[in-house]
mmCIF file of C-alpha atoms and ligand atoms in Angstrom:
data_model
loop_
_atom_site.group_PDB
_atom_site.id
_atom_site.type_symbol
_atom_site.label_atom_id
_atom_site.label_comp_id
_atom_site.label_asym_id
_atom_site.label_seq_id
_atom_site.Cartn_x
_atom_site.Cartn_y
_atom_site.Cartn_z
ATOM 1 C CA MET Z 249 -187.163 -94.247 -12.998
ATOM 2 C CA LYS Z 250 -187.831 -94.053 -9.713
ATOM 3 C CA ILE Z 251 -188.434 -90.499 -8.583
ATOM 4 C CA ALA Z 252 -188.792 -89.649 -5.044
ATOM 5 C CA ILE Z 253 -191.209 -86.493 -3.969
ATOM 6 C CA THR Z 254 -191.185 -85.153 -0.403
ATOM 7 C CA SER Z 255 -194.475 -85.321 1.026
ATOM 8 C CA GLU Z 256 -196.248 -84.289 4.262
ATOM 9 C CA GLY Z 257 -198.360 -87.219 4.608
ATOM 10 C CA ASN Z 258 -198.697 -90.442 2.819
ATOM 11 C CA SER Z 259 -201.334 -90.317 0.426
ATOM 12 C CA LEU Z 260 -201.382 -88.733 -3.433
ATOM 13 C CA ASP Z 261 -203.886 -85.699 -1.987
ATOM 14 C CA SER Z 262 -200.906 -84.857 0.245
ATOM 15 C CA LYS Z 263 -199.278 -81.494 -0.195
ATOM 16 C CA MET Z 264 -194.866 -82.023 -1.166
ATOM 17 C CA ASP Z 265 -192.548 -81.067 2.091
ATOM 18 C CA SER Z 266 -191.006 -77.899 1.165
ATOM 19 C CA ARG Z 267 -187.378 -79.718 3.315
ATOM 20 C CA PHE Z 268 -185.672 -82.426 1.646
ATOM 21 C CA GLY Z 269 -183.220 -83.649 4.735
ATOM 22 C CA ARG Z 270 -186.677 -83.258 7.315
ATOM 23 C CA CYS Z 271 -189.478 -84.478 5.473
ATOM 24 C CA ALA Z 272 -192.567 -86.445 6.636
ATOM 25 C CA TYR Z 273 -192.258 -89.210 3.907
ATOM 26 C CA PHE Z 274 -190.700 -89.760 0.686
ATOM 27 C CA ALA Z 275 -193.467 -90.813 -1.943
ATOM 28 C CA ILE Z 276 -191.709 -92.867 -4.637
ATOM 29 C CA TYR Z 277 -192.973 -92.738 -8.166
ATOM 30 C CA ASP Z 278 -192.497 -95.512 -10.230
ATOM 31 C CA THR Z 279 -192.208 -94.607 -13.949
ATOM 32 C CA ASN Z 280 -192.355 -97.777 -14.997
ATOM 33 C CA THR Z 281 -195.199 -99.281 -13.634
ATOM 34 C CA LYS Z 282 -197.133 -96.281 -12.423
ATOM 35 C CA THR Z 283 -197.208 -96.388 -8.995
ATOM 36 C CA THR Z 284 -196.420 -94.720 -6.222
ATOM 37 C CA ASP Z 285 -195.140 -95.721 -2.559
ATOM 38 C CA PHE Z 286 -194.892 -93.902 0.648
ATOM 39 C CA PHE Z 287 -192.313 -94.146 3.438
ATOM 40 C CA GLU Z 288 -191.523 -92.654 6.293
ATOM 41 C CA ASN Z 289 -188.401 -90.604 6.176
ATOM 42 C CA PRO Z 290 -186.095 -92.096 8.608
ATOM 43 C CA ALA Z 291 -183.921 -88.802 9.060
ATOM 44 C CA LYS Z 292 -186.568 -86.814 9.824
ATOM 45 C CA ASP Z 293 -186.043 -86.381 13.474
ATOM 46 C CA SER Z 294 -182.570 -86.401 13.535
ATOM 47 C CA PRO Z 295 -180.410 -83.636 15.160
ATOM 48 C CA GLU Z 296 -177.894 -83.636 12.929
ATOM 49 C CA GLY Z 297 -176.902 -85.235 9.503
ATOM 50 C CA ALA Z 298 -180.380 -85.379 8.659
ATOM 51 C CA GLY Z 299 -179.466 -84.221 4.659
ATOM 52 C CA PRO Z 300 -176.607 -87.094 3.963
ATOM 53 C CA LYS Z 301 -179.533 -89.510 6.070
ATOM 54 C CA ALA Z 302 -182.310 -88.923 3.354
ATOM 55 C CA VAL Z 303 -179.847 -89.073 0.459
ATOM 56 C CA GLU Z 304 -179.153 -92.549 1.585
ATOM 57 C CA PHE Z 305 -182.521 -93.825 2.393
ATOM 58 C CA ILE Z 306 -183.384 -92.162 -1.440
ATOM 59 C CA ALA Z 307 -180.326 -93.482 -2.994
ATOM 60 C CA SER Z 308 -180.794 -97.300 -1.722
ATOM 61 C CA LYS Z 309 -184.444 -97.893 -3.256
ATOM 62 C CA GLY Z 310 -182.982 -97.226 -6.240
ATOM 63 C CA VAL Z 311 -184.056 -93.270 -7.068
ATOM 64 C CA LYS Z 312 -182.515 -91.116 -9.673
ATOM 65 C CA LYS Z 313 -184.240 -88.536 -9.131
ATOM 66 C CA VAL Z 314 -185.996 -85.976 -6.169
ATOM 67 C CA VAL Z 315 -188.568 -83.066 -6.329
ATOM 68 C CA ALA Z 316 -187.961 -81.048 -2.987
ATOM 69 C CA GLY Z 317 -188.905 -77.557 -2.114
ATOM 70 C CA GLU Z 318 -185.242 -76.732 -1.097
ATOM 71 C CA PHE Z 319 -181.846 -78.795 -0.492
ATOM 72 C CA GLY Z 320 -179.704 -78.184 2.345
ATOM 73 C CA GLY Z 321 -175.881 -78.001 1.142
ATOM 74 C CA LYS Z 322 -174.694 -81.783 2.408
ATOM 75 C CA ALA Z 323 -177.309 -83.455 0.983
ATOM 76 C CA LYS Z 324 -176.835 -81.497 -2.409
ATOM 77 C CA ALA Z 325 -173.576 -82.610 -2.589
ATOM 78 C CA LEU Z 326 -174.360 -86.004 -2.116
ATOM 79 C CA LEU Z 327 -176.836 -86.218 -4.367
ATOM 80 C CA GLU Z 328 -174.328 -84.916 -7.272
ATOM 81 C CA LYS Z 329 -171.724 -87.522 -6.469
ATOM 82 C CA LEU Z 330 -174.687 -89.917 -6.866
ATOM 83 C CA ASN Z 331 -175.962 -88.687 -10.221
ATOM 84 C CA ILE Z 332 -179.203 -88.247 -8.947
ATOM 85 C CA GLU Z 333 -181.311 -85.800 -10.639
ATOM 86 C CA MET Z 334 -182.636 -82.577 -8.216
ATOM 87 C CA GLN Z 335 -186.069 -80.603 -9.233
ATOM 88 C CA GLN Z 336 -187.678 -77.953 -6.988
ATOM 89 C CA GLU Z 337 -191.144 -77.049 -7.159
ATOM 90 C CA LYS Z 338 -192.999 -75.327 -4.542
ATOM 91 C CA ASP Z 339 -197.062 -75.986 -3.160
ATOM 92 C CA LYS Z 340 -198.016 -78.750 -5.019
ATOM 93 C CA THR Z 341 -199.615 -81.933 -3.771
ATOM 94 C CA ILE Z 342 -198.122 -84.899 -5.001
ATOM 95 C CA SER Z 343 -200.691 -85.828 -7.307
ATOM 96 C CA GLU Z 344 -199.585 -82.616 -9.130
ATOM 97 C CA ILE Z 345 -196.107 -82.839 -9.523
ATOM 98 C CA ILE Z 346 -196.610 -87.148 -10.803
ATOM 99 C CA LYS Z 347 -198.879 -85.491 -13.469
ATOM 100 C CA GLN Z 348 -196.467 -82.948 -14.984
ATOM 101 C CA LEU Z 349 -192.760 -85.794 -14.574
ATOM 102 C CA MET S 141 -163.195 -66.165 47.143
ATOM 103 C CA THR S 142 -163.650 -69.628 48.399
ATOM 104 C CA LYS S 143 -165.125 -71.248 45.322
ATOM 105 C CA PRO S 144 -164.711 -69.817 42.113
ATOM 106 C CA MET S 145 -167.241 -67.804 40.334
ATOM 107 C CA LYS S 146 -167.998 -67.965 37.181
ATOM 108 C CA ILE S 147 -169.590 -65.114 35.048
ATOM 109 C CA ALA S 148 -170.757 -65.591 31.460
ATOM 110 C CA ILE S 149 -171.419 -62.179 29.251
ATOM 111 C CA ALA S 150 -173.770 -62.680 27.029
ATOM 112 C CA SER S 151 -176.030 -60.947 24.366
ATOM 113 C CA GLY S 152 -178.307 -62.580 21.613
ATOM 114 C CA LYS S 153 -177.467 -61.893 18.642
ATOM 115 C CA GLY S 154 -174.167 -60.051 19.451
ATOM 116 C CA GLY S 155 -173.008 -56.528 18.248
ATOM 117 C CA THR S 156 -174.996 -55.187 21.563
ATOM 118 C CA GLY S 157 -171.701 -54.888 23.314
ATOM 119 C CA LYS S 158 -171.145 -57.686 25.300
ATOM 120 C CA THR S 159 -167.012 -57.827 24.320
ATOM 121 C CA PHE S 160 -167.389 -54.056 25.192
ATOM 122 C CA ILE S 161 -168.228 -55.597 29.215
ATOM 123 C CA SER S 162 -166.278 -57.957 29.192
ATOM 124 C CA THR S 163 -162.829 -56.517 28.126
ATOM 125 C CA ASN S 164 -162.907 -53.819 30.214
ATOM 126 C CA LEU S 165 -165.048 -55.787 33.417
ATOM 127 C CA TYR S 166 -161.146 -58.203 32.902
ATOM 128 C CA ASN S 167 -159.088 -54.953 32.599
ATOM 129 C CA LEU S 168 -160.472 -53.725 36.063
ATOM 130 C CA LEU S 169 -160.502 -56.308 37.936
ATOM 131 C CA GLN S 170 -157.070 -57.511 36.642
ATOM 132 C CA LYS S 171 -155.612 -54.444 37.471
ATOM 133 C CA LYS S 172 -156.642 -54.572 40.828
ATOM 134 C CA GLY S 173 -155.266 -57.643 41.082
ATOM 135 C CA LEU S 174 -157.753 -60.384 41.430
ATOM 136 C CA ASN S 175 -156.524 -63.889 40.152
ATOM 137 C CA VAL S 176 -158.901 -63.465 36.451
ATOM 138 C CA ALA S 177 -159.283 -64.973 32.880
ATOM 139 C CA LEU S 178 -161.271 -64.166 30.902
ATOM 140 C CA VAL S 179 -162.338 -66.953 28.336
ATOM 141 C CA ASP S 180 -163.060 -65.489 25.049
ATOM 142 C CA CYS S 181 -165.788 -68.323 23.677
ATOM 143 C CA ASP S 182 -167.184 -66.549 20.509
ATOM 144 C CA ALA S 183 -164.540 -69.242 19.297
ATOM 145 C CA GLU S 184 -165.742 -68.696 15.641
ATOM 146 C CA GLU S 185 -164.511 -64.546 16.151
ATOM 147 C CA PRO S 186 -162.558 -63.994 18.846
ATOM 148 C CA ASN S 187 -161.855 -60.718 19.462
ATOM 149 C CA ALA S 188 -161.109 -59.677 23.116
ATOM 150 C CA ARG S 189 -157.827 -60.016 22.653
ATOM 151 C CA LEU S 190 -157.886 -56.382 20.192
ATOM 152 C CA PHE S 191 -158.671 -54.964 23.203
ATOM 153 C CA LEU S 192 -156.521 -56.882 25.659
ATOM 154 C CA THR S 193 -153.083 -55.997 23.885
ATOM 155 C CA GLU S 194 -151.224 -56.050 27.439
ATOM 156 C CA GLY S 195 -151.192 -59.861 27.662
ATOM 157 C CA ILE S 196 -148.389 -61.588 26.778
ATOM 158 C CA LEU S 197 -148.712 -65.097 24.566
ATOM 159 C CA LYS S 198 -147.645 -68.111 27.225
ATOM 160 C CA SER S 199 -148.823 -70.916 25.251
ATOM 161 C CA SER S 200 -151.047 -71.940 22.331
ATOM 162 C CA ARG S 201 -152.326 -75.849 21.840
ATOM 163 C CA GLU S 202 -154.187 -77.220 19.233
ATOM 164 C CA VAL S 203 -157.540 -78.899 20.191
ATOM 165 C CA ASN S 204 -157.883 -82.230 17.499
ATOM 166 C CA GLN S 205 -160.575 -84.673 17.575
ATOM 167 C CA LYS S 206 -159.955 -88.284 16.295
ATOM 168 C CA VAL S 207 -161.968 -88.703 12.914
ATOM 169 C CA PRO S 208 -162.257 -92.470 11.270
ATOM 170 C CA VAL S 209 -160.572 -93.230 8.211
ATOM 171 C CA ILE S 210 -161.927 -96.303 6.399
ATOM 172 C CA ASP S 211 -159.572 -98.314 4.342
ATOM 173 C CA GLU S 212 -161.848 -100.029 1.655
ATOM 174 C CA SER S 213 -159.525 -102.507 0.257
ATOM 175 C CA LYS S 214 -160.422 -104.275 3.973
ATOM 176 C CA CYS S 215 -164.206 -103.321 3.626
ATOM 177 C CA THR S 216 -166.649 -106.243 3.222
ATOM 178 C CA TYR S 217 -169.075 -103.128 3.055
ATOM 179 C CA CYS S 218 -171.394 -104.520 5.917
ATOM 180 C CA GLY S 219 -172.693 -101.323 7.044
ATOM 181 C CA LYS S 220 -172.064 -101.702 10.678
ATOM 182 C CA CYS S 221 -170.649 -98.637 10.949
ATOM 183 C CA ALA S 222 -172.976 -96.483 9.995
ATOM 184 C CA GLU S 223 -175.769 -98.196 11.897
ATOM 185 C CA TYR S 224 -173.476 -97.185 14.702
ATOM 186 C CA CYS S 225 -173.194 -94.052 14.220
ATOM 187 C CA ASN S 226 -175.439 -91.167 15.951
ATOM 188 C CA TYR S 227 -174.522 -88.606 14.158
ATOM 189 C CA ASN S 228 -175.496 -89.756 10.390
ATOM 190 C CA ALA S 229 -171.167 -88.793 9.965
ATOM 191 C CA ILE S 230 -171.378 -92.022 7.962
ATOM 192 C CA PHE S 231 -172.438 -91.929 4.556
ATOM 193 C CA PHE S 232 -173.248 -95.458 3.769
ATOM 194 C CA LEU S 233 -174.994 -97.159 0.410
ATOM 195 C CA LYS S 234 -174.542 -101.789 -0.755
ATOM 196 C CA GLU S 235 -175.145 -100.591 -3.712
ATOM 197 C CA PRO S 236 -173.197 -99.154 -5.627
ATOM 198 C CA LYS S 237 -170.969 -99.909 -2.651
ATOM 199 C CA ILE S 238 -169.851 -96.819 -0.614
ATOM 200 C CA VAL S 239 -168.955 -95.989 2.492
ATOM 201 C CA ASN S 240 -168.031 -91.891 3.226
ATOM 202 C CA VAL S 241 -167.260 -90.416 6.805
ATOM 203 C CA LEU S 242 -168.719 -86.769 6.547
ATOM 204 C CA GLU S 243 -166.068 -85.128 8.371
ATOM 205 C CA GLU S 244 -167.860 -81.772 9.054
ATOM 206 C CA ILE S 245 -170.311 -83.502 11.175
ATOM 207 C CA CYS S 246 -168.136 -86.524 12.524
ATOM 208 C CA HIS S 247 -168.175 -85.757 16.458
ATOM 209 C CA GLY S 248 -165.611 -88.027 17.024
ATOM 210 C CA CYS S 249 -167.191 -90.503 18.981
ATOM 211 C CA GLY S 250 -165.200 -93.684 18.211
ATOM 212 C CA ALA S 251 -168.342 -95.695 18.396
ATOM 213 C CA CYS S 252 -167.605 -96.646 14.111
ATOM 214 C CA SER S 253 -164.224 -98.066 14.879
ATOM 215 C CA VAL S 254 -165.272 -100.322 17.912
ATOM 216 C CA ALA S 255 -168.371 -101.719 15.524
ATOM 217 C CA CYS S 256 -166.354 -102.660 12.208
ATOM 218 C CA SER S 257 -165.406 -106.689 12.872
ATOM 219 C CA TYR S 258 -162.954 -106.002 9.570
ATOM 220 C CA GLY S 259 -160.189 -103.796 10.988
ATOM 221 C CA ALA S 260 -161.058 -101.309 8.027
ATOM 222 C CA ILE S 261 -161.428 -98.259 9.962
ATOM 223 C CA THR S 262 -158.214 -96.174 11.825
ATOM 224 C CA GLU S 263 -158.320 -92.613 13.079
ATOM 225 C CA LYS S 264 -156.548 -89.858 12.671
ATOM 226 C CA ASP S 265 -156.361 -86.581 14.285
ATOM 227 C CA ASP S 266 -158.539 -83.545 12.735
ATOM 228 C CA LEU S 267 -157.546 -79.724 14.059
ATOM 229 C CA LEU S 268 -160.231 -78.383 15.230
ATOM 230 C CA GLY S 269 -158.706 -74.985 16.320
ATOM 231 C CA HIS S 270 -156.308 -73.572 18.837
ATOM 232 C CA VAL S 271 -156.851 -72.191 22.599
ATOM 233 C CA SER S 272 -154.519 -69.272 23.349
ATOM 234 C CA ASN S 273 -153.399 -68.279 26.809
ATOM 235 C CA PHE S 274 -151.950 -64.629 27.197
ATOM 236 C CA GLU S 275 -150.619 -64.112 30.324
ATOM 237 C CA PHE S 276 -151.185 -60.604 32.172
ATOM 238 C CA SER S 277 -148.680 -59.459 35.034
ATOM 239 C CA ASN S 278 -150.476 -60.709 38.109
ATOM 240 C CA LYS S 279 -151.326 -64.416 36.488
ATOM 241 C CA SER S 280 -154.305 -63.024 35.395
ATOM 242 C CA ALA S 281 -154.892 -64.726 31.994
ATOM 243 C CA LEU S 282 -157.197 -63.827 28.120
ATOM 244 C CA ILE S 283 -157.553 -67.602 27.245
ATOM 245 C CA GLU S 284 -158.738 -67.467 23.458
ATOM 246 C CA SER S 285 -160.950 -70.177 21.663
ATOM 247 C CA ARG S 286 -160.700 -70.037 17.927
ATOM 248 C CA THR S 287 -162.104 -72.662 15.793
ATOM 249 C CA ARG S 288 -160.054 -73.479 12.073
ATOM 250 C CA VAL S 289 -161.966 -72.381 8.947
ATOM 251 C CA GLY S 290 -164.574 -74.341 8.001
ATOM 252 C CA VAL S 291 -165.533 -76.480 11.292
ATOM 253 C CA TYR S 292 -168.460 -77.232 11.801
ATOM 254 C CA SER S 293 -169.264 -76.468 15.464
ATOM 255 C CA SER S 294 -166.969 -74.512 17.622
ATOM 256 C CA VAL S 295 -168.137 -76.357 21.004
ATOM 257 C CA ASN S 296 -165.200 -78.548 21.773
ATOM 258 C CA VAL S 297 -162.641 -75.848 21.188
ATOM 259 C CA LEU S 298 -164.324 -73.322 23.687
ATOM 260 C CA LYS S 299 -164.880 -76.386 25.948
ATOM 261 C CA ALA S 300 -161.275 -76.586 25.640
ATOM 262 C CA ALA S 301 -160.832 -72.851 26.725
ATOM 263 C CA ILE S 302 -162.674 -73.456 29.351
ATOM 264 C CA LYS S 303 -161.209 -76.010 30.962
ATOM 265 C CA GLU S 304 -157.804 -73.980 30.565
ATOM 266 C CA ALA S 305 -159.245 -71.719 33.033
ATOM 267 C CA SER S 306 -159.988 -74.103 35.746
ATOM 268 C CA GLY S 307 -157.461 -72.683 38.098
ATOM 269 C CA PHE S 308 -158.414 -69.410 38.480
ATOM 270 C CA ASP S 309 -160.386 -67.373 41.662
ATOM 271 C CA LEU S 310 -162.553 -65.636 39.151
ATOM 272 C CA VAL S 311 -163.468 -66.188 35.545
ATOM 273 C CA LEU S 312 -165.641 -64.727 33.000
ATOM 274 C CA PHE S 313 -167.044 -65.882 29.653
ATOM 275 C CA ASP S 314 -167.414 -63.878 26.437
ATOM 276 C CA ALA S 315 -170.457 -65.735 25.155
ATOM 277 C CA PRO S 316 -170.744 -66.818 21.446
ATOM 278 C CA PRO S 317 -173.710 -64.676 20.017
ATOM 279 C CA GLY S 318 -177.151 -66.509 19.838
ATOM 280 C CA ILE S 319 -178.376 -69.115 21.499
ATOM 281 C CA GLY S 320 -177.446 -72.506 19.559
ATOM 282 C CA CYS S 321 -175.007 -75.098 20.836
ATOM 283 C CA PRO S 322 -172.651 -72.918 21.625
ATOM 284 C CA PHE S 323 -174.012 -70.089 23.671
ATOM 285 C CA ILE S 324 -175.743 -73.089 25.995
ATOM 286 C CA GLN S 325 -171.889 -75.119 25.805
ATOM 287 C CA THR S 326 -170.450 -71.611 27.549
ATOM 288 C CA VAL S 327 -173.506 -70.545 29.914
ATOM 289 C CA ALA S 328 -174.174 -74.468 31.315
ATOM 290 C CA GLN S 329 -170.856 -73.684 32.783
ATOM 291 C CA ALA S 330 -171.494 -69.991 34.729
ATOM 292 C CA ASP S 331 -173.106 -69.528 37.864
ATOM 293 C CA TYR S 332 -174.678 -66.539 36.677
ATOM 294 C CA VAL S 333 -175.251 -65.161 33.338
ATOM 295 C CA VAL S 334 -175.174 -61.310 32.369
ATOM 296 C CA LEU S 335 -177.417 -60.440 29.547
ATOM 297 C CA VAL S 336 -176.215 -57.323 27.404
ATOM 298 C CA THR S 337 -178.991 -55.592 25.425
ATOM 299 C CA GLU S 338 -180.065 -52.482 23.792
ATOM 300 C CA PRO S 339 -183.064 -50.337 24.650
ATOM 301 C CA THR S 340 -184.909 -51.137 21.679
ATOM 302 C CA PRO S 341 -187.566 -53.591 20.525
ATOM 303 C CA TYR S 342 -184.973 -55.475 18.400
ATOM 304 C CA GLY S 343 -183.017 -55.590 21.418
ATOM 305 C CA LEU S 344 -185.985 -56.831 23.528
ATOM 306 C CA SER S 345 -187.335 -59.679 21.232
ATOM 307 C CA ASP S 346 -183.440 -60.901 21.276
ATOM 308 C CA LEU S 347 -183.331 -60.499 25.310
ATOM 309 C CA LYS S 348 -186.629 -62.611 25.593
ATOM 310 C CA GLN S 349 -184.898 -65.269 23.476
ATOM 311 C CA SER S 350 -182.205 -65.834 25.607
ATOM 312 C CA ILE S 351 -184.008 -65.488 28.820
ATOM 313 C CA GLU S 352 -186.164 -68.183 27.735
ATOM 314 C CA THR S 353 -183.008 -70.662 26.878
ATOM 315 C CA LEU S 354 -181.842 -69.466 30.520
ATOM 316 C CA LYS S 355 -184.721 -69.999 32.226
ATOM 317 C CA GLY S 356 -185.069 -73.783 30.828
ATOM 318 C CA MET S 357 -181.063 -73.869 32.421
ATOM 319 C CA ASP S 358 -182.080 -72.983 35.491
ATOM 320 C CA LYS S 359 -179.333 -69.774 35.135
ATOM 321 C CA PRO S 360 -179.526 -66.299 37.303
ATOM 322 C CA TYR S 361 -178.967 -63.523 35.261
ATOM 323 C CA GLY S 362 -179.415 -59.843 35.257
ATOM 324 C CA VAL S 363 -179.747 -57.450 32.109
ATOM 325 C CA ILE S 364 -176.954 -54.541 30.954
ATOM 326 C CA VAL S 365 -178.592 -52.182 28.903
ATOM 327 C CA ASN S 366 -176.253 -51.004 26.604
ATOM 328 C CA ARG S 367 -176.768 -47.445 24.513
ATOM 329 C CA ALA S 368 -178.780 -46.025 26.788
ATOM 330 C CA GLY S 369 -180.789 -43.567 25.608
ATOM 331 C CA LEU S 370 -181.285 -44.630 21.704
ATOM 332 C CA GLY S 371 -184.061 -46.469 21.694
ATOM 333 C CA ASN S 372 -187.866 -46.299 23.742
ATOM 334 C CA ASP S 373 -188.570 -47.953 27.527
ATOM 335 C CA VAL S 374 -189.367 -51.491 26.425
ATOM 336 C CA VAL S 375 -187.193 -53.079 27.904
ATOM 337 C CA TYR S 376 -187.082 -51.434 31.018
ATOM 338 C CA ASP S 377 -190.874 -51.760 31.474
ATOM 339 C CA TYR S 378 -190.232 -55.716 30.511
ATOM 340 C CA LEU S 379 -187.298 -55.684 33.202
ATOM 341 C CA LYS S 380 -189.736 -53.753 36.288
ATOM 342 C CA LYS S 381 -192.464 -56.239 35.182
ATOM 343 C CA GLU S 382 -190.850 -59.523 35.032
ATOM 344 C CA ASN S 383 -188.477 -58.385 38.064
ATOM 345 C CA ILE S 384 -185.030 -58.710 36.157
ATOM 346 C CA PRO S 385 -182.112 -57.266 38.124
ATOM 347 C CA LEU S 386 -180.563 -54.112 35.870
ATOM 348 C CA LEU S 387 -177.315 -54.440 36.809
ATOM 349 C CA MET S 388 -175.767 -51.191 34.883
ATOM 350 C CA SER S 389 -177.294 -48.970 31.695
ATOM 351 C CA ILE S 390 -174.605 -47.226 29.292
ATOM 352 C CA PRO S 391 -175.148 -44.206 27.897
ATOM 353 C CA PHE S 392 -175.526 -44.126 24.531
ATOM 354 C CA ASP S 393 -172.425 -41.787 24.179
ATOM 355 C CA LYS S 394 -170.310 -41.042 20.490
ATOM 356 C CA ASN S 395 -166.798 -41.044 22.743
ATOM 357 C CA ILE S 396 -167.351 -44.449 23.884
ATOM 358 C CA ALA S 397 -168.117 -45.692 20.289
ATOM 359 C CA VAL S 398 -165.091 -43.835 19.194
ATOM 360 C CA SER S 399 -162.640 -45.134 21.775
ATOM 361 C CA TYR S 400 -164.167 -48.329 21.424
ATOM 362 C CA SER S 401 -163.591 -48.431 17.780
ATOM 363 C CA LYS S 402 -159.941 -47.706 18.048
ATOM 364 C CA GLY S 403 -159.322 -50.938 20.886
ATOM 365 C CA GLU S 404 -158.935 -48.484 23.889
ATOM 366 C CA LEU S 405 -160.366 -49.246 26.854
ATOM 367 C CA LEU S 406 -162.757 -47.297 28.834
ATOM 368 C CA THR S 407 -161.708 -48.537 32.252
ATOM 369 C CA ASP S 408 -157.883 -47.418 31.441
ATOM 370 C CA GLN S 409 -159.043 -43.820 30.590
ATOM 371 C CA ASP S 410 -162.164 -42.761 32.771
ATOM 372 C CA SER S 411 -161.709 -43.088 36.615
ATOM 373 C CA LYS S 412 -165.676 -42.489 36.500
ATOM 374 C CA TRP S 413 -165.933 -45.783 34.513
ATOM 375 C CA LYS S 414 -163.757 -47.816 36.295
ATOM 376 C CA GLU S 415 -165.769 -46.988 39.286
ATOM 377 C CA LYS S 416 -169.092 -47.642 37.228
ATOM 378 C CA PHE S 417 -167.840 -51.365 36.619
ATOM 379 C CA SER S 418 -166.945 -51.411 39.891
ATOM 380 C CA GLU S 419 -170.229 -50.982 41.134
ATOM 381 C CA LEU S 420 -171.221 -53.598 38.604
ATOM 382 C CA PHE S 421 -168.675 -56.005 39.767
ATOM 383 C CA ASN S 422 -169.903 -55.380 43.022
ATOM 384 C CA LYS S 423 -173.972 -56.037 41.923
ATOM 385 C CA VAL S 424 -173.173 -58.808 39.973
ATOM 386 C CA LYS S 425 -171.919 -60.543 42.871
ATOM 387 C CA GLU S 426 -174.454 -59.794 45.222
ATOM 388 C CA GLU S 427 -177.215 -61.055 42.939
ATOM 389 C CA TYR S 428 -174.778 -64.091 42.731
ATOM 390 C CA GLY S 429 -174.447 -64.741 46.407
ATOM 391 C CA ASN S 430 -178.788 -64.044 46.574
ATOM 392 C CA SER S 431 -179.569 -66.683 43.983
ATOM 393 C CA ASN S 432 -177.146 -69.343 45.634
ATOM 394 C CA ASN S 433 -178.320 -69.031 49.125
HETATM 395 S S1 SF4 H 182 -166.417 -91.206 15.115
HETATM 396 FE FE1 SF4 H 182 -168.384 -91.254 16.224
HETATM 397 S S2 SF4 H 182 -169.491 -89.464 15.137
HETATM 398 FE FE2 SF4 H 182 -167.705 -90.087 13.824
HETATM 399 S S3 SF4 H 182 -167.726 -91.146 12.726
HETATM 400 FE FE3 SF4 H 182 -167.710 -92.848 13.385
HETATM 401 S S4 SF4 H 182 -169.531 -93.520 14.787
HETATM 402 FE FE4 SF4 H 182 -170.102 -91.091 13.710
HETATM 403 S S1 SF4 H 183 -168.263 -101.602 9.496
HETATM 404 FE FE1 SF4 H 183 -165.905 -101.613 8.771
HETATM 405 S S2 SF4 H 183 -166.400 -103.284 7.298
HETATM 406 FE FE2 SF4 H 183 -167.965 -102.757 8.383
HETATM 407 S S3 SF4 H 183 -169.067 -101.470 6.394
HETATM 408 FE FE3 SF4 H 183 -168.072 -100.125 8.424
HETATM 409 S S4 SF4 H 183 -166.003 -99.417 7.619
HETATM 410 FE FE4 SF4 H 183 -166.624 -101.584 5.992
#
């Protein structure tokens, strides 16, 4: 299963980004291969609709679960509709989150 | 007056008495016989009408926007519509096949219908709100913008209301609270901005934010201090230091608050206040003249 984690940078030591729609990067961890890929969030500079755009992006990558600090209303509704699980975390690094998954 | 003059009356977060100022100023000028319109641009919560009850509803019209409707039986899921949308208002996924218009963030620009080469997109009207025109005896008017509950942005409705006021000699805008898009769209149309604030540290920080925004827009402005005597001197010191004109100061007075809460107009009750609002108008005219030289 693929899990997306919002990230401030593009390495495992980076801190998670508290924002969902406008996070800098998405770390996508694959539980089968145990590998993590980093992608720049294409929605991060969107003046509007960043949440839906970010959902679109991670869903197109086949993500089934997403970890972020908080989710906006529109993003939440879409994630629910797509059956993508949401988990809230705070202040951790990407590797810390992966360890506890 | 040669060319129409447009004055916005604004206050940062709201609740500092901008409607008190705008309705009294309008009332006074209207009764003096000026050809004036007050546009209530606070489309999410218009309330000028509560004070200006003498006007008669002349017209009320809908403000609509076109939103796309996607016929999924014709859609090939090519994704072009989502690519063309600058506002992320089309949610598109190839796998599983989803194409979804997010009406709350759609701007009705029509780009997606142009993009679709399969005839899958048609448009429907989406009601954004209403513009109501209340006419007063000398043809002056209160023009009220009111968004439908749940509409994401009030900008289109307040713009329609401002447009409706274009034929008047003098136009007053009761600006929306905050310093976001609705505020900017309103003051962008004004020649002069009157900021209403309270003489407290909180009022000052709010005022500074509004002023920063106005400076960026190169708009001339002046300040009214409401409930003077309540707080301290921070606002006055700031105005002096920055050389910002103090247009009027309204003392904190329980009688004023009570009559306002009853929906009464001070300029109908008290000749002293009539005088004061006249002076305010003259001062604004003067400042406006100076800034336009
Ligand atoms: S009308 Fe414009 S804003 Fe609305 S969905 Fe189509 S492209 Fe996007
Ligand atoms: S452009 Fe037309 S055919 Fe392509 S996904 Fe959009 S609605 Fe469907």
